[in-house]
XYZ file of C-alpha atoms in Angstrom:
345
model
C 0.000 0.000 0.000
C 3.006 2.295 0.457
C 4.341 1.951 -3.093
C 4.958 5.064 -5.159
C 2.592 4.408 -8.041
C 3.055 7.892 -9.442
C 6.784 7.231 -9.875
C 5.942 4.126 -11.908
C 3.735 6.237 -14.187
C 6.589 8.713 -14.719
C 8.913 5.815 -15.567
C 6.570 4.496 -18.261
C 5.777 7.885 -19.830
C 8.986 8.132 -21.949
C 8.252 4.740 -23.536
C 4.854 6.001 -24.623
C 6.338 9.187 -26.039
C 8.844 7.079 -27.952
C 5.872 5.195 -29.391
C 4.737 8.339 -31.189
C 1.849 9.346 -28.937
C 0.305 12.718 -29.714
C 0.077 13.436 -25.992
C 1.264 11.768 -22.806
C 0.075 13.005 -19.429
C 0.939 11.852 -15.932
C -1.824 12.771 -13.517
C -1.557 12.621 -9.735
C -4.644 11.703 -7.758
C -4.990 11.007 -4.038
C -5.270 7.508 -2.651
C -7.139 6.763 0.538
C -3.865 5.715 2.171
C -2.272 9.116 1.459
C 0.549 7.551 -0.572
C 1.368 8.815 -4.091
C -1.110 7.677 -6.728
C -2.114 8.497 -10.256
C -2.103 7.357 -13.857
C -0.285 7.853 -17.128
C -2.396 8.281 -20.267
C -1.162 8.366 -23.845
C -3.321 9.165 -26.836
C -2.985 8.780 -30.558
C -5.631 11.017 -32.153
C -8.964 11.138 -30.325
C -9.218 7.865 -28.422
C -12.442 5.946 -28.801
C -10.789 2.687 -27.762
C -8.563 2.433 -24.683
C -6.387 -0.371 -23.366
C -6.091 -0.178 -19.577
C -3.742 -2.045 -17.232
C -2.823 -1.262 -13.639
C 0.673 -0.393 -12.449
C 0.185 -1.291 -8.782
C 0.690 -4.642 -7.089
C -0.223 -6.306 -3.840
C 2.583 -6.732 -1.279
C 4.889 -9.678 -1.954
C 3.427 -12.914 -0.622
C 5.499 -15.240 1.537
C 7.436 -18.047 -0.065
C 9.289 -16.282 -2.888
C 12.432 -18.158 -3.909
C 14.081 -14.993 -5.263
C 13.742 -11.240 -4.885
C 10.143 -10.411 -5.984
C 11.257 -7.022 -7.356
C 14.024 -8.414 -9.564
C 12.621 -10.065 -12.694
C 13.967 -13.436 -13.746
C 13.599 -15.250 -17.063
C 13.767 -19.045 -16.999
C 11.982 -22.011 -18.538
C 9.994 -19.827 -20.910
C 8.570 -17.625 -18.183
C 9.151 -14.167 -16.703
C 8.800 -14.101 -12.934
C 8.537 -11.138 -10.603
C 5.951 -9.340 -8.514
C 3.117 -8.211 -10.808
C 4.433 -10.042 -13.877
C 1.039 -11.680 -14.427
C -1.050 -8.976 -12.767
C -0.713 -6.868 -14.960
C 2.764 -5.626 -15.753
C 3.144 -8.189 -18.530
C 0.137 -6.608 -20.201
C 1.747 -3.152 -19.935
C 4.903 -4.464 -21.599
C 2.891 -6.131 -24.368
C 0.902 -2.974 -25.102
C 4.122 -0.953 -25.397
C 5.916 -3.529 -27.567
C 2.890 -3.668 -29.888
C 3.527 0.003 -30.729
C 6.514 -1.191 -32.774
C 4.173 -3.232 -34.976
C 1.226 -0.880 -35.477
C 0.998 2.871 -34.994
C -2.387 3.413 -33.306
C -4.969 5.961 -34.366
C -7.822 7.113 -32.144
C -6.515 4.814 -29.405
C -5.432 5.485 -25.839
C -3.237 3.594 -23.398
C -4.089 4.061 -19.730
C -1.777 2.666 -17.070
C -3.398 3.380 -13.729
C -2.707 2.899 -10.041
C -4.851 2.073 -7.020
C -6.508 -1.012 -8.519
C -5.587 -3.398 -5.714
C -6.666 -1.174 -2.808
C -9.259 1.127 -4.352
C -10.301 2.695 -7.638
C -9.126 6.298 -7.346
C -7.043 6.409 -10.539
C -9.649 5.033 -12.931
C -12.342 7.176 -11.349
C -10.127 10.241 -11.814
C -9.527 9.323 -15.449
C -13.246 8.860 -16.098
C -13.870 12.324 -14.666
C -11.225 13.877 -16.937
C -11.724 15.396 -20.416
C -9.572 12.614 -21.911
C -12.324 10.080 -21.205
C -15.092 12.037 -22.896
C -14.805 10.454 -26.350
C -13.909 6.956 -25.146
C -16.506 4.387 -26.165
C -14.902 1.069 -25.248
C -12.133 -0.244 -23.028
C -10.023 -3.387 -23.041
C -9.299 -4.008 -19.356
C -6.162 -6.107 -18.958
C -6.229 -8.796 -16.302
C -4.695 -12.295 -16.357
C -7.430 -14.327 -18.050
C -5.500 -17.343 -19.385
C -6.262 -16.426 -23.008
C -9.980 -16.149 -22.356
C -12.049 -12.961 -22.488
C -14.211 -11.943 -19.558
C -17.625 -10.613 -20.541
C -19.162 -10.645 -17.053
C -18.126 -10.890 -13.436
C -19.480 -10.543 -9.946
C -19.486 -7.398 -7.864
C -18.341 -7.056 -4.256
C -20.311 -5.792 -1.275
C -18.367 -5.830 1.995
C -19.920 -4.833 5.305
C -19.106 -4.222 8.944
C -21.831 -4.757 11.547
C -21.296 -3.295 15.021
C -23.151 -3.530 18.305
C -22.393 -1.931 21.655
C -23.050 -3.169 25.184
C -21.936 -1.864 28.557
C -18.771 -3.841 29.117
C -17.376 -4.732 32.499
C -16.275 -7.550 34.753
C -17.237 -11.051 33.681
C -18.787 -11.705 37.097
C -21.656 -9.575 35.808
C -22.001 -11.486 32.529
C -25.401 -12.951 33.454
C -26.825 -9.441 33.629
C -25.061 -7.601 30.790
C -25.509 -7.530 27.018
C -23.139 -9.895 25.189
C -21.955 -8.160 21.988
C -19.864 -11.137 20.848
C -22.828 -13.473 21.168
C -25.019 -11.033 19.249
C -22.481 -10.969 16.433
C -22.241 -14.766 16.520
C -26.004 -15.029 16.046
C -25.792 -12.617 13.132
C -22.923 -14.625 11.645
C -25.017 -17.807 11.668
C -28.027 -16.005 10.204
C -25.915 -14.552 7.386
C -24.373 -17.943 6.648
C -27.870 -19.421 6.422
C -28.894 -16.651 4.016
C -25.957 -17.550 1.815
C -26.783 -21.263 1.883
C -30.383 -20.520 0.902
C -29.200 -18.558 -2.162
C -26.631 -21.037 -3.513
C -28.869 -22.133 -6.403
C -29.960 -18.639 -7.472
C -28.395 -16.415 -10.099
C -27.214 -16.797 -13.685
C -25.327 -19.805 -15.030
C -21.713 -19.784 -13.974
C -22.389 -17.358 -11.124
C -24.822 -19.117 -8.818
C -25.096 -18.049 -5.206
C -23.987 -15.022 -3.208
C -20.488 -16.185 -2.185
C -21.434 -15.216 1.361
C -18.241 -14.923 3.403
C -18.474 -14.358 7.148
C -14.926 -13.147 7.619
C -14.454 -12.339 11.290
C -15.782 -11.272 14.679
C -13.747 -8.804 16.735
C -14.179 -7.262 20.158
C -12.974 -9.661 22.810
C -10.439 -8.356 25.344
C -9.837 -11.120 27.893
C -11.635 -14.093 29.440
C -12.718 -12.016 32.418
C -13.848 -8.915 30.548
C -17.295 -8.412 29.039
C -16.647 -6.656 25.696
C -18.094 -3.188 25.391
C -18.638 -3.697 21.675
C -18.179 -6.222 18.896
C -17.879 -6.058 15.121
C -18.620 -8.579 12.406
C -17.171 -8.367 8.889
C -18.789 -10.152 5.962
C -19.146 -9.869 2.227
C -21.085 -11.137 -0.767
C -20.247 -11.211 -4.476
C -23.432 -10.456 -6.425
C -23.829 -11.493 -10.047
C -25.060 -9.201 -12.846
C -28.806 -8.630 -12.504
C -28.607 -8.780 -8.718
C -31.671 -7.295 -6.986
C -29.908 -4.917 -4.624
C -33.095 -3.500 -3.112
C -34.453 -6.952 -2.238
C -31.127 -7.974 -0.718
C -30.922 -4.878 1.449
C -34.489 -5.412 2.672
C -33.681 -9.019 3.586
C -30.458 -7.954 5.296
C -32.236 -5.252 7.306
C -34.939 -7.693 8.424
C -32.331 -10.267 9.445
C -30.453 -7.724 11.534
C -33.606 -6.324 13.136
C -34.718 -9.811 14.191
C -31.460 -10.321 16.088
C -30.932 -6.854 17.567
C -32.261 -3.554 16.143
C -29.294 -1.801 17.789
C -26.859 -3.388 15.330
C -25.349 -0.712 13.065
C -24.375 -1.729 9.552
C -21.814 -0.009 7.308
C -21.107 -0.908 3.691
C -17.312 -0.677 3.386
C -16.870 -1.742 -0.258
C -19.450 -1.306 -3.006
C -18.275 -2.650 -6.356
C -20.984 -3.235 -8.950
C -21.135 -6.391 -11.076
C -20.128 -6.264 -14.735
C -21.835 -7.736 -17.767
C -24.546 -7.322 -20.353
C -25.239 -4.439 -22.710
C -23.762 -3.461 -26.054
C -20.061 -4.335 -26.208
C -19.566 -2.155 -29.321
C -17.737 -4.901 -31.155
C -15.193 -5.766 -28.470
C -16.088 -9.465 -28.338
C -15.767 -9.776 -32.104
C -12.446 -7.929 -31.969
C -10.798 -10.254 -29.438
C -12.558 -13.503 -30.399
C -9.854 -14.622 -32.890
C -7.308 -14.446 -30.082
C -9.151 -16.125 -27.211
C -10.278 -19.637 -26.365
C -13.731 -18.534 -25.190
C -15.846 -15.683 -23.877
C -16.481 -16.436 -20.211
C -17.720 -15.033 -16.895
C -14.893 -14.306 -14.460
C -14.664 -15.190 -10.786
C -12.944 -11.950 -9.759
C -13.888 -8.263 -9.784
C -12.280 -5.804 -12.196
C -12.514 -2.130 -13.033
C -14.497 -3.052 -16.161
C -17.512 -2.457 -13.927
C -16.496 1.187 -13.497
C -16.273 1.720 -17.244
C -19.653 0.099 -17.791
C -21.197 2.292 -15.087
C -19.783 5.311 -16.949
C -21.530 4.243 -20.164
C -18.507 2.701 -21.875
C -18.304 -0.844 -23.232
C -15.636 -3.076 -21.723
C -14.100 -6.513 -21.975
C -11.495 -8.152 -19.728
C -8.549 -9.932 -21.335
C -4.815 -10.189 -20.819
C -1.758 -12.423 -20.548
C -1.174 -14.744 -17.607
C -3.376 -16.729 -15.255
C -5.224 -15.338 -12.236
C -4.088 -18.422 -10.327
C -0.536 -17.046 -10.509
C -1.454 -13.519 -9.445
C -0.771 -12.503 -5.837
C 1.150 -15.754 -5.309
C 4.776 -16.434 -4.449
C 6.960 -16.789 -7.557
C 4.333 -14.999 -9.675
C 5.159 -15.433 -13.352
C 3.817 -15.176 -16.886
C 4.688 -17.315 -19.900
C 6.692 -15.574 -22.607
C 4.333 -17.195 -25.109
C 1.453 -15.408 -23.367
C 3.274 -12.095 -23.680
C 3.810 -12.682 -27.404
C 0.111 -13.545 -27.701
C -0.768 -10.304 -25.921
C 1.449 -8.266 -28.255
C -0.482 -9.655 -31.240
C -3.786 -8.919 -29.538
C -2.829 -5.315 -28.763
C -1.549 -4.800 -32.306
C -4.900 -5.968 -33.680
C -6.744 -3.580 -31.352
C -4.574 -0.703 -32.610
C -5.159 -1.656 -36.236
C -8.910 -2.227 -35.937
C -9.484 1.009 -34.052
C -7.574 2.894 -36.728
C -9.772 1.418 -39.454
C -12.870 2.501 -37.560
């Protein structure tokens, strides 16, 4: 979370200028953590098609057999932190500039994807996004193209008691127990919904993640908090869910306060403005994805999107993260075709 994403954008900018871009801008935008954030955007003409990949990474996982920040090439693969997610895609998009000079295309390399969405939201609010009609969002999709994925709704529920010595436990509210009852009720809601939803995205993915608040065996907690999340599919009835959630909470304890911490919409459906046809010759299939991407933000802003890129999501965020060189070559060809097709349009 402390990485200097803005510095990465400045490092990439000269490569985009060398690729003949009509304009390259590096834009700073605040991240919730207070650390440097932003994006670099290059345009050739008036971009109606944009390729987007994120410059940030998660922290290095445990178990790396070499320095995560020093790339290694061996056995037909490039390994290093972010190689699959999505720095390989950035490299492919830049290399493809040597094959095809884009026209009416933009390249957006943005930060804050892993922790938030500040960079893409800032780009969408900028004048550079006004003419953009469609976006290729690069994520490691194992040579498939994602045309839909779930959203994310993450919550914290809190309840307060009086706290005190455990010798008074028979006569005091028990916040931990209240949260435990809510945890069971939420789990049951998730079980009841496992058969609902569209094909390939059944159920809510209800995850009761943790209960906090205990101090010691002889202390009655003054308060307790429960964290949980769901991953709704496209077409999710948000109003019905929130009514059910409110009724469930009220039946346990009306004093429980609920806060939605993360609200990421699902992605899918609508006019793709030819994106599926454009990438179809390069991909094995058009599929729903199991993970959330910023394609949902573009769709919410009225722009078509598709998710495709080199590497496998199973490698992302893992120790010894890597991407096959063959996948990078595949991605170069894909990006070159996007540049050429957009220019013909």
